[in-house]
PDB file of C-alpha atoms in Angstrom:
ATOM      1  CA  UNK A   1     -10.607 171.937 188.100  1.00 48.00           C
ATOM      2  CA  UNK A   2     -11.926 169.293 190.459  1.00 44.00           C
ATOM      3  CA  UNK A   3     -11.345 166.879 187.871  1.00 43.00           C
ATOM      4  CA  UNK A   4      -8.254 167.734 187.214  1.00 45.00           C
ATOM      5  CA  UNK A   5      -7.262 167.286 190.906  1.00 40.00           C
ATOM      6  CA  UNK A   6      -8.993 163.828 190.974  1.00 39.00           C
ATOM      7  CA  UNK A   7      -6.728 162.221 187.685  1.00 38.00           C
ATOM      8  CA  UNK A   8      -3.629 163.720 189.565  1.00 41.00           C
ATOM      9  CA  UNK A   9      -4.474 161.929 192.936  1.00 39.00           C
ATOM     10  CA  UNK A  10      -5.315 159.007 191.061  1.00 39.00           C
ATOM     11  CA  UNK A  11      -1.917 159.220 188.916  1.00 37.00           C
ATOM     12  CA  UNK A  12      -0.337 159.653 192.200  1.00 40.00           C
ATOM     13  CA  UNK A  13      -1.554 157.065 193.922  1.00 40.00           C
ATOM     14  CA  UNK A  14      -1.051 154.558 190.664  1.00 38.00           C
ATOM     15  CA  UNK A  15       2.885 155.410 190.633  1.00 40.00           C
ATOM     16  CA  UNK A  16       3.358 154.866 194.563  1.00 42.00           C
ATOM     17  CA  UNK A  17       2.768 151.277 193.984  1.00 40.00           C
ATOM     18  CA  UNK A  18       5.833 151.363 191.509  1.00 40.00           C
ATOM     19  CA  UNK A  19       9.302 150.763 192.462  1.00 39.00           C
ATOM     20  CA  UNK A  20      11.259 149.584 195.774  1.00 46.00           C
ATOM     21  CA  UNK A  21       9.446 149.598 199.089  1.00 49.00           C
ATOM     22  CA  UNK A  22      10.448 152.676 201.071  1.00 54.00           C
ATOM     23  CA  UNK A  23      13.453 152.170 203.035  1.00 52.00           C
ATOM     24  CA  UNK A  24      14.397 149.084 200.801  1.00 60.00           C
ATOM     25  CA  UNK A  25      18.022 148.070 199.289  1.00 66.00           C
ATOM     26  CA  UNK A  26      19.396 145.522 197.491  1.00 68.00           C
ATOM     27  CA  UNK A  27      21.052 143.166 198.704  1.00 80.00           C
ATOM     28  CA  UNK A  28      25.249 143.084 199.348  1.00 87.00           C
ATOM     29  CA  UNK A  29      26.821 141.685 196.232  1.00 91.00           C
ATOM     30  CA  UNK A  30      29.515 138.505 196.506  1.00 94.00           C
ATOM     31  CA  UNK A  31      33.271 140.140 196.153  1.00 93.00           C
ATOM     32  CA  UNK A  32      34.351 139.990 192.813  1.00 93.00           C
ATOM     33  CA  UNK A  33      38.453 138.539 192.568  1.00 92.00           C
ATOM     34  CA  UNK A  34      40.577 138.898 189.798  1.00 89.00           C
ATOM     35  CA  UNK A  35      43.168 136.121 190.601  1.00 89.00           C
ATOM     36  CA  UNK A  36      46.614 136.840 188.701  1.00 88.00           C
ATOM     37  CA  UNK A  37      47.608 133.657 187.011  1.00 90.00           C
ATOM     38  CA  UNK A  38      44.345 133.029 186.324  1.00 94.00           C
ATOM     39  CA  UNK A  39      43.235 136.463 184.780  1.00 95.00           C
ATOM     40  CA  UNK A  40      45.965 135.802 182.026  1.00 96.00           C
ATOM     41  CA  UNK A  41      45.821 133.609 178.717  1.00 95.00           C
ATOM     42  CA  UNK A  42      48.951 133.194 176.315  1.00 93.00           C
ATOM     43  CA  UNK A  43      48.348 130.805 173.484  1.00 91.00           C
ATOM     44  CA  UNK A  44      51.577 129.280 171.471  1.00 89.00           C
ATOM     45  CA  UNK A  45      51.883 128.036 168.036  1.00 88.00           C
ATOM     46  CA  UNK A  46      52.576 124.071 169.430  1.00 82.00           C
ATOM     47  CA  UNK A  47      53.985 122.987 165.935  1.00 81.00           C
ATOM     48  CA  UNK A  48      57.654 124.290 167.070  1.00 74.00           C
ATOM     49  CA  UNK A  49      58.998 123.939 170.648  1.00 75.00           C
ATOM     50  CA  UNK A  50      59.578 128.089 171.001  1.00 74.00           C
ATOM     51  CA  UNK A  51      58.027 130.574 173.199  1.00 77.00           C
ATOM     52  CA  UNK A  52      58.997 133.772 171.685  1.00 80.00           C
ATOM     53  CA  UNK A  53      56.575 136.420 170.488  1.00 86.00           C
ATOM     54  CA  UNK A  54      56.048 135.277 166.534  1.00 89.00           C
ATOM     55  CA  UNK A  55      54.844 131.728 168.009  1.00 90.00           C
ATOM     56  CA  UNK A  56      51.863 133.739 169.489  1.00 91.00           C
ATOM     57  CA  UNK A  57      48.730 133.080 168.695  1.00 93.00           C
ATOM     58  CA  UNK A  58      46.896 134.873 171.057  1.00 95.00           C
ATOM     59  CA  UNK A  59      47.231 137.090 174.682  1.00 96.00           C
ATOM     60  CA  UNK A  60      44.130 138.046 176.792  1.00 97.00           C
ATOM     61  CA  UNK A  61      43.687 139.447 180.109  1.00 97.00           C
ATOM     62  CA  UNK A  62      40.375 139.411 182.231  1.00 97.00           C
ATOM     63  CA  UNK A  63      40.233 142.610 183.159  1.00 97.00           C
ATOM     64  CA  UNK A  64      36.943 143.354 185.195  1.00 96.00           C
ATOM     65  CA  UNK A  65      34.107 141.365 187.028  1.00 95.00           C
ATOM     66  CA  UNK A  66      30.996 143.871 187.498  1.00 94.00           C
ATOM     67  CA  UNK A  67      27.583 142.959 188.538  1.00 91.00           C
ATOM     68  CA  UNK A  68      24.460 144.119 190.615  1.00 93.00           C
ATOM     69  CA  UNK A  69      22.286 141.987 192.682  1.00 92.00           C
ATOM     70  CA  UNK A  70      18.806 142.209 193.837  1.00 92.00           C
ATOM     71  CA  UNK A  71      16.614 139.862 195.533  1.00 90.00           C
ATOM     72  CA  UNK A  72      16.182 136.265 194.465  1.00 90.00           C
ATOM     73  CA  UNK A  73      12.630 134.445 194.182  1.00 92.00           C
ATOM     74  CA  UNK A  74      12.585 133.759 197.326  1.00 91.00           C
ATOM     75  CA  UNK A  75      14.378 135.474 200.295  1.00 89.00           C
ATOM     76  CA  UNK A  76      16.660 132.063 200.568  1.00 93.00           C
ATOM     77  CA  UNK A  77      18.600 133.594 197.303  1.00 94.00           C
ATOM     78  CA  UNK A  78      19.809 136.572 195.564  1.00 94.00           C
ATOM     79  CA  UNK A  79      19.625 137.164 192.057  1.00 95.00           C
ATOM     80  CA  UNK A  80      23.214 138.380 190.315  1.00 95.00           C
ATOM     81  CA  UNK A  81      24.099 139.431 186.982  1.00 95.00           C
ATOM     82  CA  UNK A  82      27.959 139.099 186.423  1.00 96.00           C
ATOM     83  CA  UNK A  83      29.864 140.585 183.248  1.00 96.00           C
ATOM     84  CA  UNK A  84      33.486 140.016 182.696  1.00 96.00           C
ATOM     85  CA  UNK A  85      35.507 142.310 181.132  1.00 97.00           C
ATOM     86  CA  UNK A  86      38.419 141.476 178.761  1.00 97.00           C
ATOM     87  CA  UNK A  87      41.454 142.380 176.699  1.00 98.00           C
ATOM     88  CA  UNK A  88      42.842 140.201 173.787  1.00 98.00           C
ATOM     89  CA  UNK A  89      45.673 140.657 171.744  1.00 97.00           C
ATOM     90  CA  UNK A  90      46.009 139.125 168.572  1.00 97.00           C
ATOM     91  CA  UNK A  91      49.947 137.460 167.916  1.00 95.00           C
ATOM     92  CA  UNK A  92      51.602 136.696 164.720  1.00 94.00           C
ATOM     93  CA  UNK A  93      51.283 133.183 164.567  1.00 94.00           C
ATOM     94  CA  UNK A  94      47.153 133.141 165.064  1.00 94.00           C
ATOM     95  CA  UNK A  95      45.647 132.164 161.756  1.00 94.00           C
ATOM     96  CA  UNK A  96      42.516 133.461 161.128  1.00 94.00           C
ATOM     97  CA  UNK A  97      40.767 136.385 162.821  1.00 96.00           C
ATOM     98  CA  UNK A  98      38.356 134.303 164.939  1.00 96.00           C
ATOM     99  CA  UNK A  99      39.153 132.984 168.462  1.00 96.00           C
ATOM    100  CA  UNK A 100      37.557 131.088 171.414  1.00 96.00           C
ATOM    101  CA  UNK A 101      38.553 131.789 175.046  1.00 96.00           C
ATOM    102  CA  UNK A 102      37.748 129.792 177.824  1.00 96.00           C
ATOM    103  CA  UNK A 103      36.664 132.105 180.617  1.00 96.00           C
ATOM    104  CA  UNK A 104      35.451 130.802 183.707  1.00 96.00           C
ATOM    105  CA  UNK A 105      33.442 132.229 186.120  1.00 96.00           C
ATOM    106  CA  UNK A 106      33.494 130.564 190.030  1.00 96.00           C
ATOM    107  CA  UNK A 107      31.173 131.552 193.045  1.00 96.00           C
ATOM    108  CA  UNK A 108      33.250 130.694 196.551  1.00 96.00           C
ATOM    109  CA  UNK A 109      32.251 130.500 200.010  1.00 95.00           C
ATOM    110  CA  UNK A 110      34.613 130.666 202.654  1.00 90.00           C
ATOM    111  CA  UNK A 111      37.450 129.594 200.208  1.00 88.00           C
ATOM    112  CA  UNK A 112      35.600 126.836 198.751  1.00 94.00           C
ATOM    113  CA  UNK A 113      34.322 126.675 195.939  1.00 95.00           C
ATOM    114  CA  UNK A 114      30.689 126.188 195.153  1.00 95.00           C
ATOM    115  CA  UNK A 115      30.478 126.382 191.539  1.00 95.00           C
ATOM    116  CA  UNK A 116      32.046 126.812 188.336  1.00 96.00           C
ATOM    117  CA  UNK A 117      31.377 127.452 185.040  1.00 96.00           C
ATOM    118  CA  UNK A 118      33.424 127.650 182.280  1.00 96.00           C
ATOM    119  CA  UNK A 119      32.220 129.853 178.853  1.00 93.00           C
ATOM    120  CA  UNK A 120      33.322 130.300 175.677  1.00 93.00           C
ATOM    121  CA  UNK A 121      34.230 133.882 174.630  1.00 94.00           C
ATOM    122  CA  UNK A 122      33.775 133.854 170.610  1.00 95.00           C
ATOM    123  CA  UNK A 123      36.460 137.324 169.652  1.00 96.00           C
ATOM    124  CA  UNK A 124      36.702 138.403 166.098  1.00 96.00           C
ATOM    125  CA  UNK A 125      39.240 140.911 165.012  1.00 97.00           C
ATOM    126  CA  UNK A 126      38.387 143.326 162.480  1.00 96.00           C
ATOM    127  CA  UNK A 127      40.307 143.863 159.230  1.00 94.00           C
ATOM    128  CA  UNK A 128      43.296 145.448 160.586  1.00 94.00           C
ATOM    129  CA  UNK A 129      43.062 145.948 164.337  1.00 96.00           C
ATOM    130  CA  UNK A 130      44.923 143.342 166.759  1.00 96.00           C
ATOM    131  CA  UNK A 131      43.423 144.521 169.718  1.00 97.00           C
ATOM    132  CA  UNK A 132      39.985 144.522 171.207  1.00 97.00           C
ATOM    133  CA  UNK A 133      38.429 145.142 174.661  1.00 97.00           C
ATOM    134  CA  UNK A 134      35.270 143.330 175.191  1.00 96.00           C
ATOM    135  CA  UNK A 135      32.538 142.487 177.485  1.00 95.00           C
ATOM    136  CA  UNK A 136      30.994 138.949 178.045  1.00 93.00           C
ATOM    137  CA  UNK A 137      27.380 138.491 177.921  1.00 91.00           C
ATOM    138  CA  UNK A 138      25.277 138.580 180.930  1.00 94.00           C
ATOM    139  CA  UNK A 139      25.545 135.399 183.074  1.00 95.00           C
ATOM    140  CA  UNK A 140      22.327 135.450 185.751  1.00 95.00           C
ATOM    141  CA  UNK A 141      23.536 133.041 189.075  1.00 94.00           C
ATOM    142  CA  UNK A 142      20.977 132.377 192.077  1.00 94.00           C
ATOM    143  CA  UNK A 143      22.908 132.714 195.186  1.00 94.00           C
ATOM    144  CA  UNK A 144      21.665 131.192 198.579  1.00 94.00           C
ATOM    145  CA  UNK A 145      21.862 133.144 201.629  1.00 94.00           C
ATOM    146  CA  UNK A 146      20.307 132.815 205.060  1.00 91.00           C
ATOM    147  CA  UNK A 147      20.620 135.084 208.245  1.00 85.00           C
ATOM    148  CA  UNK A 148      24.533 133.894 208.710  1.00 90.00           C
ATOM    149  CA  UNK A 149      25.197 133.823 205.198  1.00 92.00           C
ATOM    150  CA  UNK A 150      24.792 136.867 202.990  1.00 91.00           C
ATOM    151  CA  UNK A 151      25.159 137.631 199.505  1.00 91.00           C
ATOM    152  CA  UNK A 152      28.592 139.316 200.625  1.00 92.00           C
ATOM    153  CA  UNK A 153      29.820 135.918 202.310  1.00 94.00           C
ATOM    154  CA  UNK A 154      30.580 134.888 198.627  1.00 95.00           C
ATOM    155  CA  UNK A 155      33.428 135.887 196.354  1.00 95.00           C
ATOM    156  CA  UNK A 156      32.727 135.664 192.607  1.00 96.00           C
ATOM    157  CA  UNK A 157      36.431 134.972 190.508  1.00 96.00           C
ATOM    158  CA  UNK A 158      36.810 135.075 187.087  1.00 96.00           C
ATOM    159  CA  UNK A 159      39.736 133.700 184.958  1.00 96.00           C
ATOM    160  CA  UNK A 160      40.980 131.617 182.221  1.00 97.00           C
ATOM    161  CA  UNK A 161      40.220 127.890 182.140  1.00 96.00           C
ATOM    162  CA  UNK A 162      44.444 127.119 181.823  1.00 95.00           C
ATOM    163  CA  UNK A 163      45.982 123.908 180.600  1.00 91.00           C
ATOM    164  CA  UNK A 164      48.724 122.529 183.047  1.00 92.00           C
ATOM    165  CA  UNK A 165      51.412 124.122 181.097  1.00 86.00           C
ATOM    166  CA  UNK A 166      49.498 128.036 181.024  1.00 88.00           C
ATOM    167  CA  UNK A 167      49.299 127.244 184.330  1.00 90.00           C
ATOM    168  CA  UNK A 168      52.494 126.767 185.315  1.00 87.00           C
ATOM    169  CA  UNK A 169      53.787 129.546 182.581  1.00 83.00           C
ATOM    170  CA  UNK A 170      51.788 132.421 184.424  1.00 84.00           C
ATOM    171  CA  UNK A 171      53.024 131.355 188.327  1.00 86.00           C
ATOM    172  CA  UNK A 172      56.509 131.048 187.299  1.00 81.00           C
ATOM    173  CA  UNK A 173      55.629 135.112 185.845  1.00 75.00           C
ATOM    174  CA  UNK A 174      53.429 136.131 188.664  1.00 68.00           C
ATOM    175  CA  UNK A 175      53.478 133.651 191.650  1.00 59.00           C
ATOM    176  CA  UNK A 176      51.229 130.597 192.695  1.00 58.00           C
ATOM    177  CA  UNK A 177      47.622 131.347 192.781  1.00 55.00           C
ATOM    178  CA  UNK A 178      45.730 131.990 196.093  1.00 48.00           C
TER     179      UNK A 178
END
């Protein structure tokens, strides 16, 4: 029996170590934004001058930005996962069931921004289905922060990298961007 008692207090006393100090959380996240003309991506056929639905090639919509943080390396950062979460419609004129989407994904500060990255979303449609929700990969960013600047003093956006003309397609439908 005494033995017994001694593996369990030694068990014991092997898992405390595990896991978050007591009394520990993680740190607050940056806000995630979805910004309307940027969280939508219609691709025409450019061979005729129309912009009716059998010159589409392709439609997607960002349609989440979740993550978790935890602390950085150092207490000057925090460590963030972010996955974006989309919906892409295949049109009549796309050739092909393969498709790249420029996504980007930008960390701001006080309305600035302080970085941007743009990534390529590879989407394959199966034999017969023209829709598919998907989820980017993981993308790991190192935040700074300091004692006036916290992880939730950022905003994290996600959207479509646009060409002039998307651009202007998607405010004249939904309004200037921020």
């Amino acid at each position: 029996m005494r033995k017994r008692t001694l593996v369990s207090f030694c068990l014991t006393a092997l898992l405390a170590g595990c896991g978050p100090a007591r009394n520990q959380f993680a740190p607050p996240c940056p806000a995630p934004q979805l910004v309307t003309p940027l969280a939508d991506l219609t691709r025409y056929d450019t061979s005729s001058n129309r912009r009716d639905i059998t010159d589409t090639i392709v439609q997607a919509r960002v349609v989440s930005l979740n993550g978790s943080c935890q602390q950085g390396d150092s207490a000057a950062t925090i460590a963030t996962t972010v996955r974006i979460g989309l919906s892409v419609q295949r049109g009549p004129a796309m050739k092909g069931r393969d498709v790249d989407l420029p996504v980007f994904l930008a960390v701001t500060l006080g309305g600035d921004i302080r970085d941007k990255h743009v990534y390529p979303v590879h989407v394959t449609f199966p034999p017969n289905v023209d829709r598919v929700n998907l989820t980017s990969p993981p993308i790991e960013l190192t935040i700074p922060v300091s004692g006036n600047v916290t992880g939730a003093s950022y905003s994290l956006i996600a959207g479509f990298q646009l060409t002039p003309a998307e651009l202007a397609t998607n405010e004249a439908d939904h309004g200037p961007k921020l």
